[in-house]
Amino acid sequence: MTGRASRRSWLIWFTAAIVYLLSVFHRTSFGVAGLEAADRFGVGAAALSTFTVLQVGVYAAMQIPTGVLVDRFGPRKVLTAALLFLGLGQILVAVADTYALGLLARGVLGFGDALTFVSVLRLIAAHFPGRQYAVVTSFTTAIGFLGNLAATVPLTLLLAGPGWTPTFLAAGLVTAIYSAVVAGRVRDTPAGATPKAGPVHARELARQVRTAWRVPGTRLGFWVHFSTMFAPNVLTLLWGVPFLVQGQGRPAATASALLTVFVFGSMIGGPLVGSIISARPGARMPLVLGYLAGAAVVWAVLLSWPGQIPVGVLVPAFAFLSLGGPASMIGFALARDYNPLSRVGTATGVVNVGGFVATTVTALVVGVLLQLTGGQFRVALLAVVALLALGTFRMLVWWLRARAELFAAQERGEHVPVQVRRHVWDAPARKVPQPA
Ligand SMILES: N[C@@H](Cc1c[nH]cn1)C(=O)NCC(=O)O
């Protein structure tokens, strides 16, 4: 859309952003419930990490289907379903007393979580003009981090007070009940129109995904998301605490405190990056490249530091790496700009696969390398550097291809999302055949 977003659109966005807050709360709730979960299900640390891998795996696997569902049925219906799955998953967590039921519960929860983010971004694409897209998505992620904060000290206090079952039961019920608010309040577009959902033809759906994937702007978004968000994710979801405790000899409480730098960094960095790229879309790729160059320096320092890394080095290093999440939002802005609204959900899902596939692969490879090296974090974390290099290389390839498309469109006099000037590293202009 063009013009200004109405108050109604802001209200609809806020209603949907609360779904993302709930989703992040449920996603991160095992961070502080881990020890109690181990006790309740009678399992050790290795079995506990299965919860994380399962959840991220379900999330990544569901991104493209979610994008297609959102384009087909509209974000209101998909968000309503997301809340019902999240609520059901958390109610199952509340009553689960075996490891198998616990895994099933977190799987259902991961399914609901997977339906949320892409739906909210699709709503933003429909309700806000293009120039506001990045800033509103960054507000959304900042609201999501409130869910992450609620899953730290407040959840610890609730688990220590009322206990596991009442806490998770209440969280699950509130989430399921909120689905009625979303179903009643959210509208897919400012005019209230909803995509016409006829019968679903697999071939048609595959064509929609292929078309989105072939757009160089979508592919660039995929590699931007892949390269920027996985390192902070791997540290906060799985390997950050073991690296600091076993690899660096820090107490567990210090390790958890150090990881909160990622939450605050993303909460501040999100709106900052969002407002910069909303005002200057041309700054998107320079920002991503700047972040990746800085991340390479940070990893070189972290992995080559002799002995224990001082807190005075860890805090700025983590603060810088936390900007990877906000930088990854540039991938979604690219998907939004280079696809028509009817395909934005699918393209957003494709982009969102990037970071989560990179997270899953890195988390697994780090685990394998730790096993092979007898716990050498300096060696195991080289997996992060390897994926950073791969992602950056593929991103550069698609950046040049996307620029070549833009030049061609500019030369044809078409409207382009960003005006670009040719540089020496760009492919030379194609010769336009002259009439004889
Ligand atoms: N890029 C992340 C969101 C983010 C923003 N700042 C830090 N992280 C992302 O893709 N999120 C998807 C989700 O479901 O949370």
XYZ file of N, CA and C in Angstrom, residues 30 33-43 48 51 164:
45
model
N 11.738 -22.664 28.033
C 12.547 -23.758 28.582
C 13.936 -23.279 29.011
N 13.315 -23.070 32.579
C 12.627 -24.260 33.114
C 13.443 -25.528 32.858
N 14.646 -25.359 32.256
C 15.450 -26.512 31.846
C 15.753 -27.485 32.977
N 16.204 -26.936 34.115
C 16.589 -27.832 35.223
C 15.378 -28.577 35.768
N 14.260 -27.832 35.901
C 13.024 -28.488 36.393
C 12.534 -29.531 35.395
N 12.714 -29.219 34.086
C 12.278 -30.169 33.049
C 13.101 -31.448 33.167
N 14.422 -31.295 33.384
C 15.293 -32.469 33.515
C 14.812 -33.341 34.679
N 14.454 -32.678 35.781
C 13.971 -33.366 36.982
C 12.640 -34.075 36.718
N 11.722 -33.321 36.098
C 10.358 -33.814 35.880
C 10.348 -35.010 34.925
N 11.180 -34.904 33.842
C 11.159 -35.968 32.840
C 12.236 -37.021 33.098
N 13.058 -36.806 34.129
C 14.107 -37.770 34.482
C 15.137 -37.946 33.371
N 15.583 -36.811 32.741
C 16.569 -36.897 31.656
C 17.765 -35.985 31.948
N 17.879 -33.049 26.993
C 17.236 -31.725 27.049
C 17.499 -30.919 25.792
N 15.101 -30.990 22.907
C 13.949 -30.088 22.877
C 14.241 -28.898 21.952
N 5.164 -25.612 38.303
C 5.151 -25.991 36.881
C 3.740 -26.027 36.291
